[in-house]
Coordinates of C-alpha atoms in Angstrom, one line a residue:
Chain A
M1 CA -0.3 0.2 0.1
F2 CA 1.5 3.0 -0.6
E3 CA 2.3 5.6 1.5
F4 CA -0.1 9.2 -0.1
K5 CA 1.9 12.5 1.6
H6 CA -1.0 15.3 3.1
L7 CA -0.1 17.2 -0.4
T8 CA -0.1 15.2 -3.8
I9 CA 0.5 16.7 -7.5
I10 CA -0.1 15.2 -10.6
L11 CA 1.8 16.7 -13.4
G12 CA 2.7 14.7 -17.1
H13 CA 1.7 15.1 -20.8
Y14 CA -1.5 15.7 -22.2
G15 CA -3.3 12.3 -22.2
C16 CA -0.6 10.5 -20.1
G17 CA -3.4 9.3 -17.4
K18 CA -3.4 12.8 -14.8
T19 CA -6.9 13.0 -14.6
N20 CA -7.8 9.1 -14.3
L21 CA -4.6 8.5 -11.6
S22 CA -6.1 12.0 -9.6
L23 CA -9.6 10.0 -9.6
N24 CA -8.0 6.8 -8.1
I25 CA -5.6 8.4 -5.8
A26 CA -8.3 10.4 -4.0
L27 CA -11.1 7.2 -4.0
D28 CA -7.8 5.3 -2.7
I29 CA -7.3 7.8 0.2
A30 CA -11.0 8.7 1.1
R31 CA -11.1 4.6 1.4
R32 CA -8.8 4.6 3.9
G33 CA -11.1 6.8 6.3
N34 CA -9.5 10.3 5.6
K35 CA -10.6 13.3 4.3
V36 CA -9.5 14.2 0.6
T37 CA -10.1 17.1 -1.5
V38 CA -9.4 16.9 -5.5
A39 CA -8.4 20.1 -7.5
D40 CA -8.9 20.1 -10.7
L41 CA -6.4 22.6 -11.9
D42 CA -6.3 22.1 -15.9
V43 CA -7.2 25.5 -17.7
V44 CA -6.5 24.0 -21.0
N45 CA -8.4 20.4 -22.1
P46 CA -12.3 20.5 -22.7
Y47 CA -13.3 17.4 -22.0
F48 CA -12.2 14.8 -20.2
R49 CA -11.8 16.2 -17.1
T50 CA -11.5 15.7 -13.0
G51 CA -14.2 18.3 -12.8
D52 CA -16.8 16.1 -14.7
Y53 CA -16.8 13.6 -11.8
R54 CA -17.8 15.7 -9.0
E55 CA -20.9 14.0 -8.4
M56 CA -19.2 10.4 -8.0
L57 CA -16.1 12.3 -6.1
E58 CA -18.9 13.7 -3.7
K59 CA -20.9 10.6 -3.3
E60 CA -17.4 9.3 -1.7
G61 CA -17.5 11.9 0.5
I62 CA -14.7 13.4 -1.8
K63 CA -14.4 17.6 -1.9
V64 CA -13.8 18.7 -5.5
V65 CA -12.5 22.2 -6.4
A66 CA -12.6 23.1 -9.6
P67 CA -12.9 26.0 -12.5
I68 CA -15.9 27.8 -12.4
F69 CA -17.0 27.2 -16.0
V70 CA -15.7 23.1 -15.5
S71 CA -18.0 21.1 -18.1
T72 CA -19.5 24.4 -19.6
N73 CA -19.2 26.4 -22.9
L74 CA -17.5 28.7 -22.0
D75 CA -13.8 28.2 -22.9
N76 CA -12.1 30.8 -19.6
P77 CA -9.2 29.9 -18.3
S78 CA -10.4 31.4 -14.7
L79 CA -10.2 29.6 -11.2
P80 CA -12.2 30.0 -8.5
A81 CA -10.5 31.3 -4.7
A82 CA -11.1 28.6 -2.8
M83 CA -7.9 26.7 -5.2
E84 CA -5.7 29.4 -2.7
D85 CA -6.4 27.8 0.1
I86 CA -6.1 24.3 -1.3
F87 CA -1.8 25.0 -0.8
Q88 CA -1.8 25.6 2.9
P89 CA -1.5 22.9 4.9
K90 CA -3.7 20.6 7.3
D91 CA -5.3 17.9 8.8
E92 CA -6.3 16.9 5.1
Y93 CA -5.4 15.0 2.4
V94 CA -5.6 16.7 -1.7
V95 CA -4.5 15.7 -5.1
V96 CA -4.5 18.2 -7.6
D97 CA -4.5 17.4 -11.8
V98 CA -2.9 20.0 -12.9
G99 CA -3.2 20.3 -16.6
G100 CA -0.8 18.9 -19.6
D101 CA 2.6 19.8 -20.1
D102 CA 4.3 23.3 -19.8
A103 CA 0.8 25.1 -21.0
G104 CA -1.4 23.4 -18.9
A105 CA 1.0 23.7 -15.5
V106 CA 1.7 27.5 -16.2
A107 CA -1.5 27.7 -13.6
L108 CA 0.5 25.9 -11.2
G109 CA 3.4 28.3 -10.9
R110 CA 0.3 31.1 -9.7
Y111 CA 0.4 29.1 -6.4
A112 CA 4.7 28.0 -6.8
R113 CA 5.8 29.9 -3.5
K114 CA 3.0 27.8 -1.1
I115 CA 3.5 24.4 -2.8
N116 CA 7.4 25.0 -2.6
E117 CA 7.1 25.6 1.1
Y118 CA 5.0 22.9 1.5
K119 CA 6.9 19.7 3.3
D120 CA 4.4 17.4 3.2
K121 CA 4.1 16.6 -0.2
D122 CA 4.6 14.4 -3.5
I123 CA 5.0 15.5 -6.8
F124 CA 4.6 13.0 -9.5
Y125 CA 5.4 13.1 -13.1
V126 CA 3.0 10.8 -14.9
V127 CA 4.2 8.7 -18.0
N128 CA 3.2 6.4 -20.5
K129 CA 5.3 5.6 -22.8
F130 CA 2.5 4.6 -25.0
R131 CA 1.3 8.4 -25.8
S132 CA 3.0 9.2 -29.1
L133 CA 4.6 11.8 -28.2
T134 CA 6.7 11.1 -24.9
S135 CA 7.7 7.0 -26.3
T136 CA 11.1 8.0 -25.6
P137 CA 12.4 8.6 -22.3
Q138 CA 14.4 11.2 -23.6
D139 CA 11.2 12.7 -24.9
A140 CA 9.5 12.4 -21.8
A141 CA 12.6 14.3 -19.8
Q142 CA 12.0 16.8 -22.0
I143 CA 8.6 17.7 -21.4
L144 CA 9.1 17.5 -17.5
R145 CA 11.7 20.3 -17.9
E146 CA 8.6 22.3 -19.7
I147 CA 6.9 21.8 -17.2
E148 CA 9.2 22.6 -14.7
L149 CA 10.4 25.7 -16.1
A150 CA 6.1 26.8 -16.2
S151 CA 5.3 26.1 -13.4
R152 CA 8.1 26.7 -10.9
I153 CA 7.8 23.6 -9.3
R154 CA 10.0 20.7 -9.0
A155 CA 8.8 16.5 -9.8
N156 CA 10.0 14.9 -7.3
A157 CA 9.0 10.8 -8.5
V158 CA 7.5 9.8 -11.6
V159 CA 4.7 7.5 -12.0
N160 CA 4.7 4.8 -14.3
N161 CA 0.6 4.9 -16.3
S162 CA 1.7 3.5 -19.5
H163 CA -1.3 1.4 -20.8
L164 CA -3.1 1.1 -24.2
Q165 CA -6.8 1.3 -22.3
Q166 CA -8.8 -1.7 -22.1
L167 CA -6.3 -3.4 -24.7
T168 CA -3.3 -3.5 -22.0
A169 CA -1.5 -6.7 -21.0
A170 CA 0.9 -7.9 -19.2
E171 CA 3.6 -7.7 -21.5
D172 CA 2.9 -4.2 -22.2
I173 CA 3.5 -3.1 -18.9
Y174 CA 6.9 -5.3 -18.5
S175 CA 8.1 -3.5 -21.4
S176 CA 7.4 -0.5 -20.3
L177 CA 9.5 -0.4 -17.2
D178 CA 12.8 0.1 -18.1
Y179 CA 11.7 2.9 -20.4
A180 CA 10.3 4.2 -17.3
K181 CA 13.2 3.9 -15.2
K182 CA 16.2 5.3 -18.2
T183 CA 12.8 8.3 -17.7
A184 CA 13.5 8.5 -13.9
E185 CA 17.3 7.8 -14.3
I186 CA 17.9 11.6 -17.2
L187 CA 15.6 13.3 -14.7
N188 CA 17.4 12.3 -11.3
L189 CA 14.4 11.2 -9.7
P190 CA 13.5 7.5 -8.1
L191 CA 10.8 5.5 -9.6
A192 CA 7.4 5.8 -7.3
F193 CA 5.2 2.9 -8.6
T194 CA 4.1 1.5 -11.8
T195 CA 0.2 1.3 -12.6
A196 CA -2.2 -1.6 -13.5
E197 CA -5.7 -2.2 -13.7
S198 CA -7.5 -4.5 -11.3
K199 CA -8.1 -7.1 -14.0
I200 CA -4.5 -7.7 -15.1
I201 CA -2.6 -7.1 -12.0
D202 CA -2.8 -10.6 -10.3
G203 CA -0.7 -11.4 -13.1
L204 CA 1.8 -9.0 -12.4
D205 CA 5.2 -10.1 -10.7
L206 CA 6.5 -6.6 -10.0
D207 CA 7.9 -4.7 -6.5
S208 CA 6.0 -1.6 -6.7
V209 CA 3.1 -1.2 -8.5
Y210 CA -0.3 0.9 -7.9
E211 CA -3.8 -0.6 -8.6
I212 CA -6.0 1.4 -10.9
Q213 CA -9.4 1.1 -12.2
R214 CA -10.5 2.7 -15.9
I215 CA -12.7 5.4 -14.7
V216 CA -12.3 8.0 -17.3
K217 CA -13.5 7.1 -20.2
P218 CA -16.6 8.0 -23.4
P219 CA -19.9 7.1 -22.9
F220 CA -20.4 4.7 -25.1
Chain B
M1 CA 5.8 4.5 -36.6
G2 CA 4.1 1.1 -37.5
E3 CA 3.8 0.4 -33.5
R4 CA 1.1 0.9 -31.6
F5 CA -0.1 4.2 -29.8
L6 CA -2.6 5.7 -27.3
M7 CA -3.8 9.1 -29.3
K8 CA -6.3 11.7 -28.8
G9 CA -8.2 11.7 -32.1
N10 CA -6.6 14.9 -33.1
E11 CA -3.4 14.1 -32.7
A12 CA -3.5 11.0 -35.3
L13 CA -5.5 13.0 -37.8
A14 CA -1.9 15.0 -37.9
E15 CA -0.2 12.3 -37.4
A16 CA -1.9 10.7 -40.4
A17 CA -1.7 13.8 -43.1
I18 CA 2.3 13.9 -42.3
Q19 CA 2.3 9.8 -43.1
A20 CA -0.1 10.6 -46.1
G21 CA 2.8 13.0 -47.5
C22 CA 1.6 16.1 -46.2
R23 CA 3.7 18.8 -45.9
H24 CA 1.5 22.2 -45.8
F25 CA -0.1 22.9 -42.6
F26 CA -2.4 25.7 -42.4
G27 CA -4.5 26.7 -39.9
Y28 CA -5.6 29.4 -36.9
P29 CA -6.7 27.7 -33.6
I30 CA -10.0 26.7 -32.4
T31 CA -11.6 24.5 -29.8
P32 CA -12.1 20.9 -29.8
Q33 CA -9.5 21.1 -32.6
T34 CA -6.4 22.6 -31.1
E35 CA -4.2 19.1 -30.5
L36 CA -4.1 19.0 -34.4
A37 CA -2.6 22.7 -35.1
A38 CA -0.6 22.1 -31.9
Y39 CA 0.8 18.6 -32.7
M40 CA 1.4 19.9 -36.5
S41 CA 3.2 22.9 -35.0
K42 CA 5.5 20.3 -33.2
K43 CA 6.1 17.9 -36.0
M44 CA 6.1 19.4 -39.1
P45 CA 9.1 21.3 -38.6
K46 CA 11.0 18.0 -37.6
V47 CA 9.5 16.8 -40.9
G48 CA 10.7 19.7 -43.2
G49 CA 7.1 20.9 -43.5
T50 CA 5.3 23.8 -42.7
Y51 CA 2.6 24.7 -40.0
L52 CA 1.7 28.1 -40.5
Q53 CA -0.8 29.8 -38.0
A54 CA -2.9 32.3 -40.1
E55 CA -4.0 35.6 -39.3
S56 CA -8.0 34.6 -39.4
E57 CA -9.6 30.7 -40.8
L58 CA -10.3 32.6 -44.0
A59 CA -6.6 33.1 -44.6
A60 CA -5.1 29.5 -43.7
A61 CA -7.9 28.2 -46.1
N62 CA -6.8 30.6 -49.0
M63 CA -2.8 29.2 -48.5
V64 CA -4.0 25.9 -48.7
L65 CA -5.6 26.6 -51.9
G66 CA -2.6 28.5 -53.2
C67 CA -0.2 25.5 -52.4
A68 CA -2.3 22.7 -53.3
S69 CA -2.9 24.5 -56.7
A70 CA 1.5 24.0 -56.8
G71 CA 0.4 20.3 -56.4
C72 CA 1.2 20.1 -52.6
R73 CA -0.9 18.1 -50.8
A74 CA -1.8 20.9 -48.0
M75 CA -4.4 20.9 -45.3
T76 CA -6.5 22.8 -42.9
S77 CA -8.5 22.0 -39.8
S78 CA -10.4 24.0 -37.4
S79 CA -14.3 23.1 -35.5
S80 CA -18.2 24.2 -36.8
P81 CA -17.5 28.7 -36.2
G82 CA -14.1 28.0 -38.4
I83 CA -15.6 26.0 -41.0
S84 CA -18.1 28.3 -42.0
L85 CA -15.4 31.3 -42.2
K86 CA -13.3 28.6 -44.7
T87 CA -16.1 28.1 -46.9
E88 CA -15.7 31.0 -49.4
A89 CA -11.8 29.1 -49.8
I90 CA -13.6 26.0 -50.1
S91 CA -15.9 27.3 -53.0
Y92 CA -13.0 28.8 -54.8
M93 CA -11.2 25.0 -54.6
A94 CA -14.0 23.4 -55.7
G95 CA -14.2 25.9 -59.0
S96 CA -11.1 25.6 -60.0
D97 CA -11.0 21.7 -59.3
V98 CA -7.9 22.0 -56.4
P99 CA -7.6 19.1 -53.9
A100 CA -7.2 19.1 -50.4
L101 CA -8.0 18.0 -46.8
I102 CA -10.5 20.2 -44.7
I103 CA -11.0 18.5 -41.3
N104 CA -14.3 19.8 -39.3
V105 CA -14.5 18.5 -35.6
Q106 CA -17.6 19.6 -34.8
R107 CA -19.2 21.5 -31.9
G108 CA -22.5 23.3 -31.0
G109 CA -23.6 25.7 -33.0
P110 CA -25.2 27.6 -34.5
G111 CA -23.2 30.9 -34.3
L112 CA -20.2 30.7 -31.6
G113 CA -22.3 27.5 -29.8
G114 CA -20.6 26.1 -27.6
I115 CA -17.1 23.7 -27.0
Q116 CA -18.6 20.3 -26.7
P117 CA -19.2 17.8 -29.4
S118 CA -22.1 18.0 -32.1
Q119 CA -22.5 16.8 -35.6
A120 CA -24.7 19.6 -36.9
D121 CA -22.5 20.3 -39.7
Y122 CA -24.2 17.8 -41.5
W123 CA -26.0 20.2 -43.8
Q124 CA -22.9 22.4 -44.6
A125 CA -20.3 19.3 -45.1
T126 CA -22.6 18.0 -47.9
K127 CA -25.3 20.1 -49.6
A128 CA -23.1 23.5 -49.2
T129 CA -19.3 24.2 -48.0
G130 CA -19.5 27.6 -49.7
H131 CA -21.6 28.9 -52.6
G132 CA -22.4 27.5 -56.2
D133 CA -22.7 24.2 -57.3
F134 CA -20.3 21.9 -56.3
Q135 CA -19.9 18.6 -54.0
I136 CA -17.1 18.0 -51.7
L137 CA -16.1 14.7 -50.5
V138 CA -17.0 13.8 -46.9
F139 CA -15.6 11.2 -44.7
A140 CA -17.2 10.4 -40.8
P141 CA -15.1 8.3 -38.9
A142 CA -16.3 6.7 -36.0
T143 CA -12.9 5.6 -34.3
V144 CA -9.6 7.3 -33.7
Q145 CA -8.0 4.1 -36.1
E146 CA -10.8 5.3 -38.4
M147 CA -9.9 8.7 -38.7
V148 CA -5.8 7.3 -39.4
N149 CA -7.4 5.5 -42.5
L150 CA -9.7 7.7 -44.3
V151 CA -7.2 10.4 -44.1
G152 CA -4.8 9.0 -46.3
K153 CA -8.5 7.9 -48.4
A154 CA -9.3 11.3 -48.4
F155 CA -6.2 12.8 -50.2
D156 CA -5.9 10.3 -52.4
L157 CA -9.3 10.6 -53.4
G158 CA -9.2 14.5 -53.3
D159 CA -5.9 13.8 -55.9
K160 CA -8.2 11.3 -57.9
Y161 CA -11.3 13.5 -58.3
R162 CA -9.2 17.0 -58.2
M163 CA -12.1 18.1 -55.7
P164 CA -11.5 18.6 -52.1
A165 CA -12.1 16.5 -49.4
M166 CA -13.5 16.7 -46.0
I167 CA -12.8 14.5 -43.0
L168 CA -15.9 15.3 -40.7
A169 CA -15.4 14.2 -37.0
D170 CA -17.0 15.4 -33.5
G171 CA -15.8 16.8 -30.8
M172 CA -16.2 13.2 -29.2
L173 CA -13.5 12.0 -31.7
G174 CA -11.1 14.8 -31.6
Q175 CA -10.6 14.7 -27.9
M176 CA -11.3 11.0 -26.7
M177 CA -7.9 8.7 -26.7
E178 CA -8.1 5.4 -28.3
P179 CA -5.0 2.8 -29.1
V180 CA -4.5 3.3 -32.5
E181 CA -1.3 1.8 -35.7
I182 CA 0.0 4.2 -38.1
P183 CA 1.2 2.6 -40.5
D184 CA 4.5 4.6 -42.6
G185 CA 3.3 6.1 -45.5
S186 CA -0.4 5.0 -45.1
S187 CA -1.7 6.3 -48.5
S188 CA -0.6 5.9 -51.9
A189 CA 2.4 7.7 -53.1
P190 CA 1.1 11.5 -54.1
C191 CA 0.3 11.4 -58.1
E192 CA 0.9 13.1 -61.1
K193 CA -0.3 16.4 -61.1
P194 CA 0.1 17.4 -65.0
W195 CA -2.2 20.6 -63.7
A196 CA -0.2 22.1 -61.0
T197 CA 0.8 25.5 -61.7
N198 CA 4.3 24.3 -60.5
G199 CA 6.9 25.4 -62.8
H200 CA 6.7 24.9 -67.0
Q201 CA 10.5 25.1 -67.4
N202 CA 9.8 26.0 -71.1
K203 CA 8.7 22.2 -71.3
R204 CA 4.9 23.0 -71.5
E205 CA 2.6 25.1 -71.9
H206 CA 1.6 27.2 -68.5
N207 CA -1.0 26.0 -66.3
I208 CA -3.7 28.0 -65.1
I209 CA -5.7 27.4 -62.0
N210 CA -8.9 29.8 -61.3
S211 CA -12.2 29.7 -61.0
L212 CA -13.8 33.0 -62.7
Y213 CA -15.3 32.5 -66.3
L214 CA -16.2 35.3 -68.3
T215 CA -18.8 33.9 -71.0
P216 CA -21.9 31.6 -68.9
Q217 CA -21.6 29.3 -71.7
A218 CA -18.0 28.2 -70.5
L219 CA -18.9 28.2 -67.0
E220 CA -21.8 26.1 -67.4
K221 CA -19.7 23.7 -69.3
L222 CA -17.0 23.5 -67.1
V223 CA -20.1 22.7 -64.1
R224 CA -21.9 20.1 -66.2
E225 CA -18.5 18.0 -66.8
R226 CA -17.8 18.6 -62.4
F227 CA -21.1 16.5 -62.3
E228 CA -20.3 14.0 -64.5
R229 CA -17.5 13.8 -62.5
Y230 CA -19.6 13.3 -59.5
E231 CA -22.3 11.0 -60.5
I232 CA -19.2 8.2 -61.0
I233 CA -18.1 8.8 -57.8
K234 CA -21.4 8.3 -56.6
K235 CA -21.1 5.5 -58.3
N236 CA -17.6 4.6 -57.4
E237 CA -17.3 5.9 -53.8
Q238 CA -19.8 5.0 -51.3
M239 CA -18.7 3.7 -48.0
A240 CA -20.8 2.1 -44.8
E241 CA -20.4 -0.8 -42.8
E242 CA -23.5 -3.0 -42.1
Y243 CA -24.1 -4.1 -38.6
L244 CA -26.1 -7.1 -37.7
T245 CA -28.8 -5.6 -40.8
D246 CA -29.2 -9.4 -42.8
D247 CA -32.6 -9.9 -40.3
A248 CA -33.0 -6.6 -38.6
D249 CA -36.4 -5.1 -38.3
I250 CA -35.5 -1.9 -37.0
I251 CA -32.1 -0.1 -38.8
V252 CA -30.6 2.6 -36.6
V253 CA -28.7 4.7 -39.1
A254 CA -25.9 6.8 -37.1
Y255 CA -22.7 7.9 -38.7
G256 CA -19.0 9.0 -36.2
A257 CA -19.5 9.6 -32.0
S258 CA -23.6 8.8 -32.3
A259 CA -22.8 5.8 -34.2
R260 CA -20.3 4.5 -31.2
V261 CA -23.8 5.3 -29.0
S262 CA -26.0 3.7 -31.3
H263 CA -24.1 0.3 -31.2
S264 CA -23.9 -0.2 -28.0
A265 CA -27.7 0.4 -28.4
V266 CA -28.5 -2.1 -31.4
D267 CA -26.4 -4.4 -28.5
S268 CA -28.9 -3.9 -25.8
A269 CA -31.9 -4.0 -28.2
R270 CA -31.2 -7.4 -29.4
Q271 CA -30.3 -8.9 -25.8
Q272 CA -34.0 -8.1 -25.3
G273 CA -34.6 -10.3 -28.8
I274 CA -35.1 -7.4 -30.9
K275 CA -34.1 -7.3 -34.4
A276 CA -32.0 -3.6 -34.3
G277 CA -29.1 -3.6 -36.8
L278 CA -27.1 -0.6 -37.7
I279 CA -25.8 1.0 -41.2
R280 CA -22.9 3.5 -40.3
P281 CA -22.2 5.5 -43.4
I282 CA -18.5 6.1 -43.9
T283 CA -18.7 8.2 -46.5
L284 CA -21.5 11.0 -45.9
W285 CA -21.4 12.5 -49.9
P286 CA -21.1 10.2 -51.5
F287 CA -23.9 9.0 -49.6
P288 CA -24.2 5.2 -49.1
T289 CA -27.7 5.1 -50.7
D290 CA -27.0 1.7 -52.1
T291 CA -26.6 -0.1 -48.6
L292 CA -30.2 1.7 -47.2
K293 CA -31.8 0.7 -50.8
K294 CA -30.7 -3.1 -50.3
A295 CA -31.1 -3.2 -46.5
A296 CA -34.9 -1.3 -47.1
Q297 CA -35.8 -4.5 -49.3
H298 CA -36.5 -6.4 -45.3
A299 CA -36.0 -3.8 -42.8
K300 CA -39.4 -2.3 -41.4
A301 CA -38.4 1.3 -40.4
F302 CA -35.5 3.0 -40.0
L303 CA -34.1 5.5 -36.9
S304 CA -31.5 8.6 -37.7
V305 CA -29.4 9.0 -34.7
E306 CA -27.6 12.4 -34.9
M307 CA -26.5 15.0 -32.6
S308 CA -28.0 17.6 -34.3
M309 CA -32.1 18.6 -34.6
G310 CA -32.5 15.8 -37.4
Q311 CA -30.2 16.4 -40.8
M312 CA -28.8 13.3 -42.3
V313 CA -32.1 12.5 -41.7
D314 CA -33.4 13.7 -45.2
D315 CA -30.8 11.5 -47.1
V316 CA -32.2 8.5 -45.6
R317 CA -35.5 9.0 -46.8
L318 CA -34.6 10.0 -49.6
A319 CA -32.0 6.5 -50.3
I320 CA -35.0 4.5 -49.8
D321 CA -37.5 6.7 -51.8
C322 CA -39.7 7.2 -48.7
S323 CA -40.5 3.1 -48.9
R324 CA -40.2 2.7 -45.2
P325 CA -41.0 4.8 -42.4
V326 CA -37.9 6.6 -41.3
E327 CA -38.1 8.0 -37.3
F328 CA -35.7 10.9 -35.9
Y329 CA -33.5 10.5 -32.4
G330 CA -31.2 13.6 -31.7
R331 CA -29.9 15.4 -29.2
T332 CA -28.5 18.5 -29.5
G333 CA -26.1 21.9 -28.5
G334 CA -23.1 19.3 -27.4
M335 CA -25.4 16.9 -25.6
I336 CA -24.6 13.3 -26.1
P337 CA -27.4 10.8 -26.7
T338 CA -27.1 7.8 -24.4
P339 CA -27.5 4.3 -25.6
E340 CA -30.4 3.6 -23.1
E341 CA -32.4 7.1 -25.1
I342 CA -31.9 5.1 -28.2
L343 CA -33.0 1.8 -27.2
Q344 CA -36.1 3.5 -25.7
Q345 CA -35.9 4.7 -29.2
I346 CA -35.9 1.2 -31.1
I347 CA -38.1 0.0 -28.6
K348 CA -41.3 2.3 -29.5
L349 CA -40.5 2.5 -33.3
G350 CA -41.9 -1.2 -32.1
G351 CA -39.1 -3.6 -32.1
E352 CA -40.5 -7.3 -32.6
K353 CA -39.2 -9.7 -30.0

């Protein structure tokens, strides 16, 4: 069981699975009996975002802080005042889903000072070998450098979220391990864990694997 | 490439165009299509191509006209309001017999409408993508993989018939991710274009690309010739996918994202013992009339499902000469019908158990 810190920030390339991972981590922490707030800090992506799952999260007792206009037709990069409070250390857990690439991470820069002062935190850089623009460790490392430059915060671990949606097989996960290790090596960061869907996790022989479910998907 | 990757529809459209030999992209950003332009801006410089963000949609489309006139594979992409702005240039392309690819990742309209997915530009794509007597080829992918496959096809057929081709997608397909395989050089090599204005080297007469004709007789003759070509296309290029239609009483007709939802609804109907099937037009122009006519011989009723107030439904009625009842179900404004809603419509149409 992975021990999450009070503040978990999820960074990564577009479509690497940040939102799905954020939802899974928030649900996991909540089901362990903790108070959790999940913050949708994505001001770039119009569809498939944490804010879209508000109802499901609130049923689980999870608080959602999202841009006011999320899931509407207003393509407006504004953040609510409540976002400020998210980065105030307290006895609750916070999971922050950041927008993709450097463009999405710009919004995080607004809170950089507070985040850098926050002690009990993990800043994960999520990678997926099967995303076409981050399929080599060099490309994946480059994107984190751009994100760090735009957000003025540094990641402290890599998460291997390599998958091909419902087609992911055990061998895909195995084939991603070397890629994830090399990415972490280039970035001089530890590899926190590798994710795998519940249906294939039993067959996996891995040291640090984190079970997730596929929550983010189209409506058919 | 050649391996399997997870791609957003918008990115897959861009990569497929590059693999099809397109090296010239002219665009202007608009949600929910922007990832396509963003991908091109990253990738085109690496393959020696041109990515150009124009000052407006109309400018971008006119750059495509100029570039394609010189014989290059050129393209532009946008979403609904942006396509409206491009239609003047698309009409000029059709009037100049210039092939090019236009991608529409549809969103809710009319006007600025919204940024959620829609299929309300069917009429615009198939009936009037600008002024004048003309048609363009219109392809409607339903999966990210099919987006890849149809981009190459659209370029090839556009070149073959010397006319603009459109991929009519929607925000859902553009934004969703699916595993795809992009074969290297996915379409045939760009064909010879003896009409192109690419320098005569004193070896031939100079070529002219033009849509202005000084006598009505000349213009009528040319438009008539173009429409003879359209008849050949209607005969040879119709594409549709049939799912469980052989014994179907109720046939749902849907394309793109609404076909994905309808597919689930047909499965649910079958589980209840209702003989439902699905015809999914892949070319919207030419409309797959032959497939529908054949199905009308045994089906009792048709149900057109669209993310609009009902546009393709007219073509379904025309295709079967109104020989069977054709009903419509749709959501609009950025809403997506659910499989349950469609199932209810199938039941209402009297799907017998």
